[in-house]
Coordinates of C-alpha atoms and ligand atoms in Angstrom, one line a residue:
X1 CA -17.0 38.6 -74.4
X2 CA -16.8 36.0 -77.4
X3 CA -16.0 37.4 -81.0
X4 CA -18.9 37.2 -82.3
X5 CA -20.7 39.9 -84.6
X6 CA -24.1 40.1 -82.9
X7 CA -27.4 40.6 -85.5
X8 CA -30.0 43.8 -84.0
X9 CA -32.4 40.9 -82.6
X10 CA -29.4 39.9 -80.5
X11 CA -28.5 36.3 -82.2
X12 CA -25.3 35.4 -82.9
X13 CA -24.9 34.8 -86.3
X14 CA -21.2 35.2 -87.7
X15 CA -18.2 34.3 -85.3
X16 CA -15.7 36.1 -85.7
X17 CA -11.9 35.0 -84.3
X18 CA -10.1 38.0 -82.8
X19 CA -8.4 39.5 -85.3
X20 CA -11.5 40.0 -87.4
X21 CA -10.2 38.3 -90.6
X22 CA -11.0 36.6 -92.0
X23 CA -14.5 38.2 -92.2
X24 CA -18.1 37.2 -92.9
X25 CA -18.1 33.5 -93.1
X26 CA -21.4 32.4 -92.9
X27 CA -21.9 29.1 -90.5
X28 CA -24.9 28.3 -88.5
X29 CA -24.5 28.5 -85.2
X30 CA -25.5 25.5 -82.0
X31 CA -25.1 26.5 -78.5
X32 CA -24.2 23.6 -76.3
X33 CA -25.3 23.2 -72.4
X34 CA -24.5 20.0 -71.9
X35 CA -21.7 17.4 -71.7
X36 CA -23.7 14.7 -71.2
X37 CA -25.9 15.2 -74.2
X38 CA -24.6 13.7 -77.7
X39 CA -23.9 16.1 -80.6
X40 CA -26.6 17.5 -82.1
X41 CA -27.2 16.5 -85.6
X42 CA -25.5 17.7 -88.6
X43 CA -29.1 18.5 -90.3
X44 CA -27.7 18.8 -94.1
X45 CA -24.4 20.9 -92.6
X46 CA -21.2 19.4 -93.8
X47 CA -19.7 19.3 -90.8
X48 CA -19.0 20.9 -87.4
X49 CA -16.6 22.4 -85.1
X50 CA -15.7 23.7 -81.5
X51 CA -15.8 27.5 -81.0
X52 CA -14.8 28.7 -77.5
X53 CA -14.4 32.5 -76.9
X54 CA -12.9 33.4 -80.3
X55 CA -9.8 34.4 -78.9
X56 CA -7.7 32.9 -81.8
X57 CA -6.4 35.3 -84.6
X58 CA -7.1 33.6 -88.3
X59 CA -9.2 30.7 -89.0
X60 CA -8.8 27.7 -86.4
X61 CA -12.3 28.2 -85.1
X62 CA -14.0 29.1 -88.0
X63 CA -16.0 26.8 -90.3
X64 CA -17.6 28.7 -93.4
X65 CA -20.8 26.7 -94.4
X66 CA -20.5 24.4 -91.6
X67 CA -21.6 23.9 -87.9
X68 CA -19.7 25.9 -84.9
X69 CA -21.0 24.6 -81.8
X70 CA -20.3 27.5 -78.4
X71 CA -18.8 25.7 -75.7
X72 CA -19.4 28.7 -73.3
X73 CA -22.5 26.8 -72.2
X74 CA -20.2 23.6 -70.7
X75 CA -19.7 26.1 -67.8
X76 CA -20.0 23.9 -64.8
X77 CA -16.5 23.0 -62.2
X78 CA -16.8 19.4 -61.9
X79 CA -14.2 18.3 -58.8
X80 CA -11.4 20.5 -56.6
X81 CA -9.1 18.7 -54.5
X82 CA -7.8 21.4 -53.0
X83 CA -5.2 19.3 -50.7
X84 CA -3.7 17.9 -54.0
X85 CA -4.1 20.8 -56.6
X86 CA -6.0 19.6 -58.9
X87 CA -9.0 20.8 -60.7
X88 CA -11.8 19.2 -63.4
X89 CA -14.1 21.3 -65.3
X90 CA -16.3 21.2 -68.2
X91 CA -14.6 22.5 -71.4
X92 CA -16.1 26.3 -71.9
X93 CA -15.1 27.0 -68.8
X94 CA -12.5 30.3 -69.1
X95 CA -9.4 30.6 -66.7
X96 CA -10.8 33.8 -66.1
X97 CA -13.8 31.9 -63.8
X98 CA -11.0 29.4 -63.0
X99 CA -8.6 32.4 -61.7
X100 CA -11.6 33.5 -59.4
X101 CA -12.3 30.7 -57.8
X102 CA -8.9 29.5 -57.4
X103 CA -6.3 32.3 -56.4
X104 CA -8.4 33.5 -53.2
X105 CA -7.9 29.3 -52.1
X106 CA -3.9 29.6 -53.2
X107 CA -4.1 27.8 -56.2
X108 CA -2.9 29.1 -60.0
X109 CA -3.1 28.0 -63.7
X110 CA 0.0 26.0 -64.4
X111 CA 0.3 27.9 -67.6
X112 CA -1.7 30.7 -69.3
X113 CA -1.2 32.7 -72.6
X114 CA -1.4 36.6 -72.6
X115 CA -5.4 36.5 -72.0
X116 CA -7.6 35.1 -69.2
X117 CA -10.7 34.8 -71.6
X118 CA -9.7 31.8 -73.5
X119 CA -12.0 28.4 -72.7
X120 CA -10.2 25.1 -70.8
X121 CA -11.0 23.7 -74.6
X122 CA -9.8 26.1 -76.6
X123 CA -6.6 26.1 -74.4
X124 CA -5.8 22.1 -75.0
X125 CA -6.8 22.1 -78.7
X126 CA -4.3 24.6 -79.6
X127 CA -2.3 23.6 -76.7
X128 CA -1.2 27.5 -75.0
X129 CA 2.1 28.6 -73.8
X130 CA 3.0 31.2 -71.6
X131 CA 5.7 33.2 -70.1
X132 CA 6.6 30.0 -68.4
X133 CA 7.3 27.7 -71.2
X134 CA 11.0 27.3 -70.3
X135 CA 10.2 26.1 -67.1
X136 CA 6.4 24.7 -67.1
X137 CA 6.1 23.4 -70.6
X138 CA 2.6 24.2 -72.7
X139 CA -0.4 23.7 -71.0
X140 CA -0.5 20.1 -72.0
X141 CA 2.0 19.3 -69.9
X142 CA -0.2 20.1 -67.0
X143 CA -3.6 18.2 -68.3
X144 CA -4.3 14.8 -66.1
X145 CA -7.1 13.5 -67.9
X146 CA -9.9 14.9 -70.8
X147 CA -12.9 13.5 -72.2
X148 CA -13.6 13.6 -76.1
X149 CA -16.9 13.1 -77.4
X150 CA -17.3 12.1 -80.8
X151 CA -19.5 12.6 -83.6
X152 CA -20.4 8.6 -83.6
X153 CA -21.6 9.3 -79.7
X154 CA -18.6 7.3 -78.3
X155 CA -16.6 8.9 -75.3
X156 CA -12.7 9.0 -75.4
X157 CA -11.3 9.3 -71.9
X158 CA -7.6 10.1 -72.4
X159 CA -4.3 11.5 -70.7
X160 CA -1.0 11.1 -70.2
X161 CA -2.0 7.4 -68.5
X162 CA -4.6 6.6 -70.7
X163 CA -5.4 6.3 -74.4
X164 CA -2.1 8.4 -74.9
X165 CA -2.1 8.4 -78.7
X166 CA -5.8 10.4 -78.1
X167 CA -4.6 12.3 -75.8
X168 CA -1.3 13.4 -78.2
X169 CA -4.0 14.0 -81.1
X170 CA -6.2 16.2 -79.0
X171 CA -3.7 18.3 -77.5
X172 CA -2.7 21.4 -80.2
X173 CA -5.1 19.0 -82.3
X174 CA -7.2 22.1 -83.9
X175 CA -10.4 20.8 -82.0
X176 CA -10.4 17.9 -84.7
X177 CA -10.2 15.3 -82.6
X178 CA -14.1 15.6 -81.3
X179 CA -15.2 17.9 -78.8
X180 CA -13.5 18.0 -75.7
X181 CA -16.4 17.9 -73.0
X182 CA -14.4 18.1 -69.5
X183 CA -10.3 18.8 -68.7
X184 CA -8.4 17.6 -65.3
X185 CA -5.4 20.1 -64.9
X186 CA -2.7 20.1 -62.2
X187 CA -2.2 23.5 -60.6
X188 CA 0.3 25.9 -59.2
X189 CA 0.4 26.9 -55.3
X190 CA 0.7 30.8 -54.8
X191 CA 0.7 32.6 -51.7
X192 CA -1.3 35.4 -52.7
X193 CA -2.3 37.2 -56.1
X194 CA 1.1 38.9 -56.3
X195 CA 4.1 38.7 -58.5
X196 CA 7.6 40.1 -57.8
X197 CA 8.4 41.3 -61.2
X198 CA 11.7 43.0 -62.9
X199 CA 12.2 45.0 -65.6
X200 CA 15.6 45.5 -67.7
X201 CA 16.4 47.8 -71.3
X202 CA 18.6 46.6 -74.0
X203 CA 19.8 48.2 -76.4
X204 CA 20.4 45.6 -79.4
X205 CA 19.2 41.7 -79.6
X206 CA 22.7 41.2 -79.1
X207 CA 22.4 42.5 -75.2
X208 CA 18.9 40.7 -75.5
X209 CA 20.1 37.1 -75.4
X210 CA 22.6 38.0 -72.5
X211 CA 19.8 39.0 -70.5
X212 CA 17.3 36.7 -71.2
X213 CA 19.8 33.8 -70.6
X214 CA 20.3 35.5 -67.4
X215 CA 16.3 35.8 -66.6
X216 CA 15.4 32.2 -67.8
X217 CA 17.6 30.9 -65.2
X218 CA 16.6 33.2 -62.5
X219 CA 12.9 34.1 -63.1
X220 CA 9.8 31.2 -63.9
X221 CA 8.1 33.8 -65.9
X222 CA 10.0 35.8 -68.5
X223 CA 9.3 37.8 -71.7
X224 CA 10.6 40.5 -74.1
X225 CA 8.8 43.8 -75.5
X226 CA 11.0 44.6 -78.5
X227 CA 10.2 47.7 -80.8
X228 CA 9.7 46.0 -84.1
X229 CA 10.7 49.5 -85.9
X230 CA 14.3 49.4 -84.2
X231 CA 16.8 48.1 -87.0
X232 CA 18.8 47.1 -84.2
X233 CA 16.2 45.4 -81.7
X234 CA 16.4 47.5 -78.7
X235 CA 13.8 46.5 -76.3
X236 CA 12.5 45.4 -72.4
X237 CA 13.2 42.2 -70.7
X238 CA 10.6 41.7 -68.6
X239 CA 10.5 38.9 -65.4
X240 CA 8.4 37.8 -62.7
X241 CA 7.8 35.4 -60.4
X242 CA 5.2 34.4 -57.4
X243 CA 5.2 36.8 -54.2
X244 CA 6.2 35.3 -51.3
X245 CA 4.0 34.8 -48.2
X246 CA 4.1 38.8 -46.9
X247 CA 1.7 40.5 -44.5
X248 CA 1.3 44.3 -46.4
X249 CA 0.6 43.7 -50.3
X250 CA 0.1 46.9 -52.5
X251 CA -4.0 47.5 -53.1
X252 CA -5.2 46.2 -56.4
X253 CA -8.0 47.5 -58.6
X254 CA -9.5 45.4 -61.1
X255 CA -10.2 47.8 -64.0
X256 CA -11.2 47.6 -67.4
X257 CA -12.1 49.8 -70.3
X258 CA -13.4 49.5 -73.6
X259 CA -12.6 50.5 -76.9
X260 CA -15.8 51.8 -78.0
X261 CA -16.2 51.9 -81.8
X262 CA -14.9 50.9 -85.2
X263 CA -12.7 53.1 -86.9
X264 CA -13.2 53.2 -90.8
X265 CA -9.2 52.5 -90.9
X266 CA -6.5 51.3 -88.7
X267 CA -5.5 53.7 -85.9
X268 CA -2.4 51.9 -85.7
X269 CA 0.4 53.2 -88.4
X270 CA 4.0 53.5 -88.9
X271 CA 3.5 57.1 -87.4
X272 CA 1.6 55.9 -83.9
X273 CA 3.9 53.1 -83.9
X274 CA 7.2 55.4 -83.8
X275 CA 5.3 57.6 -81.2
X276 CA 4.3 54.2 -79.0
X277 CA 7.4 52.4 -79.2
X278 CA 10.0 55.6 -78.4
X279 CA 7.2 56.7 -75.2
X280 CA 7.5 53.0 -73.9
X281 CA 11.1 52.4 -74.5
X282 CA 11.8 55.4 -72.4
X283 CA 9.2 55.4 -69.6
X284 CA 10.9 54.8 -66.3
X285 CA 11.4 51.2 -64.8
X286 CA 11.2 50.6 -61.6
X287 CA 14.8 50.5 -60.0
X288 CA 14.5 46.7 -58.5
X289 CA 12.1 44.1 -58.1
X290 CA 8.2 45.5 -57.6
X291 CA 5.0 43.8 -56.4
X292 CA 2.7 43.3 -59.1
X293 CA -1.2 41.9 -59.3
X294 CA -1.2 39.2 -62.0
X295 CA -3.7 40.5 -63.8
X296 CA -2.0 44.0 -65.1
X297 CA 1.5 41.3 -65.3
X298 CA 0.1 38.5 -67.1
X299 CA -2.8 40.0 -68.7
X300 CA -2.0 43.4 -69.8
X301 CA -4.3 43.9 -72.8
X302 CA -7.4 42.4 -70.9
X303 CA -7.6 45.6 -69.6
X304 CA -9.0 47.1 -72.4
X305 CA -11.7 45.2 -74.0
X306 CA -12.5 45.2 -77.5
X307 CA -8.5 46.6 -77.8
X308 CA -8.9 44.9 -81.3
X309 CA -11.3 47.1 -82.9
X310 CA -8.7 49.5 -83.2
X311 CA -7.1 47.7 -86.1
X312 CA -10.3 49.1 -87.8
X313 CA -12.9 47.2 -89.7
X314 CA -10.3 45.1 -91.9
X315 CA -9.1 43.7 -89.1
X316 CA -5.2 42.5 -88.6
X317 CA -3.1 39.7 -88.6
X318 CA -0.9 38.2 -85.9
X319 CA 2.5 36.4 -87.4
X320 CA 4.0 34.2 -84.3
X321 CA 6.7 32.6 -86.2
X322 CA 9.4 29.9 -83.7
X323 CA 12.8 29.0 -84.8
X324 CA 15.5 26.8 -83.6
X325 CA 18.3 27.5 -80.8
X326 CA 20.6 27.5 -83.7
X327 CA 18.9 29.8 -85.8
X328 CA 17.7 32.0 -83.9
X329 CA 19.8 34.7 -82.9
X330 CA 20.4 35.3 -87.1
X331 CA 16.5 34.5 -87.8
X332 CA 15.2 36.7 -85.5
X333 CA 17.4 39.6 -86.6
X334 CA 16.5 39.0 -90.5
X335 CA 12.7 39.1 -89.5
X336 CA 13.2 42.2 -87.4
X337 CA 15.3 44.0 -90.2
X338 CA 12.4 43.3 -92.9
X339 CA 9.6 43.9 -90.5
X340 CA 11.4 47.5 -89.3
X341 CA 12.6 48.8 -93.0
X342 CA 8.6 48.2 -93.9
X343 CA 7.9 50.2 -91.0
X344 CA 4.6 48.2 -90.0
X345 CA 4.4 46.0 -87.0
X346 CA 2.5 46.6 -83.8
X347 CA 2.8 48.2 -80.3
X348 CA 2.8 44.9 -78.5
X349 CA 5.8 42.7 -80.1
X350 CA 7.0 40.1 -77.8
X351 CA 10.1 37.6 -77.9
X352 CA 10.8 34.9 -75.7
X353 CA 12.4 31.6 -76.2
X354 CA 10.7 28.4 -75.4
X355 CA 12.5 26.1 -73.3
X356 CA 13.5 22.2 -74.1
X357 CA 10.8 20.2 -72.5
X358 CA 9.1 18.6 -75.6
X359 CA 5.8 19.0 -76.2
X360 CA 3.2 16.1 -75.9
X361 CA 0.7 17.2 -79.1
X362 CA 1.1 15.7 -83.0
X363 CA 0.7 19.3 -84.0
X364 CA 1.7 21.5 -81.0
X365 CA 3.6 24.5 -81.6
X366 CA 6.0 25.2 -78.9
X367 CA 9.3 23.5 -79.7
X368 CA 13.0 24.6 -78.5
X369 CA 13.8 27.9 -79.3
X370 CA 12.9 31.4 -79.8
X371 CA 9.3 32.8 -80.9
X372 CA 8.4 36.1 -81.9
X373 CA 5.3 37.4 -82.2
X374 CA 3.8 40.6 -83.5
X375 CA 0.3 42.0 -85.1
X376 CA 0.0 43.6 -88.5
X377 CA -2.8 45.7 -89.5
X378 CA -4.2 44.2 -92.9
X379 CA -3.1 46.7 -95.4
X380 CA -3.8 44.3 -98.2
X381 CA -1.0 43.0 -100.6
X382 CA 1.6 44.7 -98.7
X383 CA 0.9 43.2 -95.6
X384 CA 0.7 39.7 -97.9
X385 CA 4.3 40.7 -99.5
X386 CA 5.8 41.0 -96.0
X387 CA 4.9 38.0 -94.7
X388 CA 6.1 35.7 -97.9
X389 CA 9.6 37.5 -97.1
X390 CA 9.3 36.7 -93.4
X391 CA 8.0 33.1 -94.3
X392 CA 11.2 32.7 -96.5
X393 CA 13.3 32.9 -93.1
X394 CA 10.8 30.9 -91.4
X395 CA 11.3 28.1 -93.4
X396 CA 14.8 28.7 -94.1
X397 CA 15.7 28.5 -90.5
X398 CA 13.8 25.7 -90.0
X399 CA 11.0 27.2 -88.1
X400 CA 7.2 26.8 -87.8
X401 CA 3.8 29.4 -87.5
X402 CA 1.8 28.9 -84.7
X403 CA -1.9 27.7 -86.4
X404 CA -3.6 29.5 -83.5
X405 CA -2.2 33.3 -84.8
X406 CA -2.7 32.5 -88.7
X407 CA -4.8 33.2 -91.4
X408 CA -2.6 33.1 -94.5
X409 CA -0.1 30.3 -94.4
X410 CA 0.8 28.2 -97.1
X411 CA 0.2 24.8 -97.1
X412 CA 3.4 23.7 -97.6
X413 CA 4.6 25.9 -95.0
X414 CA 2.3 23.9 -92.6
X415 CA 3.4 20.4 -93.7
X416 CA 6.7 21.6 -93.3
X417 CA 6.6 23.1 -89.5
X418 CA 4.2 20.4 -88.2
X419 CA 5.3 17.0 -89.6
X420 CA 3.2 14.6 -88.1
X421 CA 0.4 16.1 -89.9
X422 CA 0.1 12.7 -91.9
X423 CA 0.2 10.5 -88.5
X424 CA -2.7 13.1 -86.6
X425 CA -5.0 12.4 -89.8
X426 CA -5.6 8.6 -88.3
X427 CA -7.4 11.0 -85.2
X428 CA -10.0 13.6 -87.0
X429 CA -13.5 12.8 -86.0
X430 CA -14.7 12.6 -89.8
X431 CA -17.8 15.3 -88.8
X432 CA -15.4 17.5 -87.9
X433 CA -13.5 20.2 -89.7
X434 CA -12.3 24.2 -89.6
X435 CA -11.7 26.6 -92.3
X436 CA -7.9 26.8 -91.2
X437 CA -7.5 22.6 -92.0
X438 CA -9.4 23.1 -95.2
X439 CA -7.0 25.7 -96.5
X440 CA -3.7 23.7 -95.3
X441 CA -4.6 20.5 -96.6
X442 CA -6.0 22.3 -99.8
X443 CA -9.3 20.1 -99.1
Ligands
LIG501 C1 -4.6 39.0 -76.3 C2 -4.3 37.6 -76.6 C3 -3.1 37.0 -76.2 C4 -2.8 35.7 -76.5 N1 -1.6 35.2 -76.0 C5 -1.3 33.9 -76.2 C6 -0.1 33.3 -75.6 O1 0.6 34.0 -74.9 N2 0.1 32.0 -75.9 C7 -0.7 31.2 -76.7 O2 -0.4 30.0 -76.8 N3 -1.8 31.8 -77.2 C8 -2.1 33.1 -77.0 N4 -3.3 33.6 -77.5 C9 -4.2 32.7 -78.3 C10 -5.2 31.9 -77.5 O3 -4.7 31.6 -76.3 C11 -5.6 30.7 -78.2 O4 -6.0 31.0 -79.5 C12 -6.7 29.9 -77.5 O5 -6.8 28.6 -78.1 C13 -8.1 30.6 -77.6 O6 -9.0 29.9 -76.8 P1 -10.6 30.0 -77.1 O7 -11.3 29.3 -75.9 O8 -11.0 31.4 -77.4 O9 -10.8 29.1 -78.3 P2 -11.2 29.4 -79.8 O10 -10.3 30.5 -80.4 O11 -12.7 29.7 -79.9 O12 -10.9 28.1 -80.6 C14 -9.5 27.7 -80.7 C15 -9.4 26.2 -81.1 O13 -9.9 25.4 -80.1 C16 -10.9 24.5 -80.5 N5 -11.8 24.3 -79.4 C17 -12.3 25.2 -78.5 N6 -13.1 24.6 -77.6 C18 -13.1 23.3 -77.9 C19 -13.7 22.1 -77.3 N7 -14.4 22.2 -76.2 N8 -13.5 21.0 -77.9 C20 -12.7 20.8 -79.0 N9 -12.0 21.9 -79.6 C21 -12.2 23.1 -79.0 C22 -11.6 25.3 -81.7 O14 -12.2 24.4 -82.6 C23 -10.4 25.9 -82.3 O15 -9.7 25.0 -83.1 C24 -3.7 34.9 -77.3 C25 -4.9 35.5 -77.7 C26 -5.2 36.8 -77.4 C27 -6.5 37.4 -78.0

């Protein structure tokens, strides 16, 4: 499932993250089994980093010329008390294996972004948000305890309790801090795999903020669709939250399918966009509350695997940009007015605003306000010459990228949006390093 580009004699040899860009960047590659073994050596490599399924779009877990140790092999579940809620496992465990063993004994992830096949690692180091944030907080929030093993062979254990300033570096800390070895999260009680979810159209951003200040107050899980090629903003609010206890549930399928090759260009266009956005902005809602598996709710591009080879063989960008509660209703209609008279953008543009409970990392992203997020195929220096307009907002509003979806930022751009990038310095393991910190501290 990782990223990875596979060589004919079935090595890994290049990870890729999942928007394929940027490409080619040769680092050797360590698969690690154990937690209780130390790092292996550096052997001449200037330094090493983390890599858990490659589910991050840009450059956070890639490390040209160094080291990326796999965590997939730190697969074991360490402790469940299952009275309590309360789960530890090693760190390249996915929520995926977590979701199966856990929702058949009532039990959910406290928080989860748009995919299941992220690691328990790669989920505190760039500390994940969901549909919940408003309510739940990032997935921080929700962490009891972790261990950090550094390069020097010492062991951090650290949480909210405990060694707090470790536990604030290592959470959204980039996988800088040292590698995480094992996580303790809190969970959610469910009654079954069900949610109730509701859907809603609007017509304009305006009638978008009146709903979803409606939904956050009614509804744990909430989320807009928008079409990015609307001048206007018109879009679907969508909300969900836990099914009750009920004795007939609808029948779910798990299916997936794949998409099977590499298209010399991007399939996605200003032409398929139009077509996308009008079919889904019209297809027929359901006329109240329906019963929906969480996987087609929560996850609905995990569905189709490989969905981003379709971008084609340059791959694409993600821009997830957040801005302040008092910037955001003009912000987001700015972004949306450059991004729709350029006519790119993606199928799959979301908004949602994040909710006020602070988080706990130096450099996490979620902060109060409203994020948007949207994919770009990489068409070059007019992709490039759409973000530095978007990035003009960003920082004129006040707002921050999210490190996890970027491959281009500016430096400045990053010192600006995470502040206490000088104060988080104190915590990087000094074998450590990725090709995105490289490029924001101009190193
Ligand atoms: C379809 C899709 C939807 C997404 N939706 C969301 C969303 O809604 N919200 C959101 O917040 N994110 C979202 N993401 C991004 C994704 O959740 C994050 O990028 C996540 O961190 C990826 O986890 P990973 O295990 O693949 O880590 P990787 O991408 O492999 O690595 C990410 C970072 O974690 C570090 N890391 C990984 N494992 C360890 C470890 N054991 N010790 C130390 N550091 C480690 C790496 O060094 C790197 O810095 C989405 C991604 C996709 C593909």
């Amino acid at each position: 499932m990782g990223a990875d580009r596979v060589r004919p004699g079935g090595s890994v040899s290049v990870p890729l993250s999942w928007n394929r860009f940027p490409r080619g960047a040769p680092s050797r590659v360590q698969k690690l089994d154990c937690r209780q073994e130390p790092l292996p050596p550096l052997n001449g490599a200037a330094n090493r980093l983390a890599y858990g399924e490659g589910r991050s779009y840009g450059d956070v877990c890639l490390n040209a010329g160094g080291f990326v140790m796999r965590t997939r092999g730190l697969d074991r579940f360490i402790a469940f008390d299952r009275a309590a809620g309360r789960i530890s496992a090693e760190a390249g465990v996915t929520l995926d294996e977590l979701l199966a063993f856990l929702v058949p004994q009532g039990w959910f992830v406290p928080v989860t972004p748009g995919t299941r096949f992220v690691t328990l690692g790669g989920a505190v180091a760039n500390d994940v948000h969901g549909k919940n944030h408003h309510r739940a907080g990032s997935f921080g929030h929700h962490v009891r305890e972790l261990e950090i093993l550094r390069s020097d062979g010492t062991r951090i254990v650290c949480g909210p309790d405990e060694n707090r300033e470790w536990f604030e570096a290592t959470v959204g800390g980039l996988g800088l801090t040292g590698l995480i070895t094992r996580v303790t999260i809190e969970l959610k009680p469910i009654a079954n795999a069900f949610l109730i979810s509701e859907a809603k159209r609007f017509r304009s951003l305006a009638e978008f903020w009146d709903l979803n200040e409606a939904a956050e107050r009614d509804w744990p899980y909430t989320a807009a669709w928008i079409d990015c090629l609307s001048a206007n903003g018109r879009g679907v609010q969508l909300a969900a939250r836990p099914a009750p206890a009920r004795a007939a549930l609808p029948a779910h399928r798990a299916r997936s399918l794949s998409f099977p090759f590499d298209p010399p260009v991007s399939l996605v266009n200003t032409l398929s966009l139009k077509a996308f956005n009008a079919l889904y902005y019209r297809k027929p809602l359901p006329a109240g509350p329906a019963f929906t598996h969480y996987e087609p709710y929560l996850y609905p591009l995990d569905g189709i695997l490989n969905w981003n080879r379709i971008y084609g063989r340059l791959g694409f960008f993600q821009y997830q940009c957040v801005l302040p509660p008092d910037a955001s209703r003009e912000g987001i209609a700015q972004i949306l007015r450059s991004i729709s008279r350029q006519g790119s953008g993606s199928f799959l543009a979301v908004l949602k605003t994040f909710g006020e409970i602070p988080s706990l990392g130096m450099l996490s992203f979620p902060r109060p306000g409203a994020t948007l997020a949207l994919d770009f195929p990489n068409q070059g220096d007019r992709t490039q010459a759409l973000f530095t307009e978007l990035d003009a907002v960003v920082v004129e509003h006040g707002g921050a990228l999210y490190p996890a979806k970027d491959a281009r930022m500016p430096p400045k751009m990053f010192k600006l949006g995470f502040p206490q990038w000088e104060r988080f310095q104190r915590y990087i393991d000094p074998e450590f390093s990725s090709q995105f910190w490289r490029r924001v501290m101009e190193l």
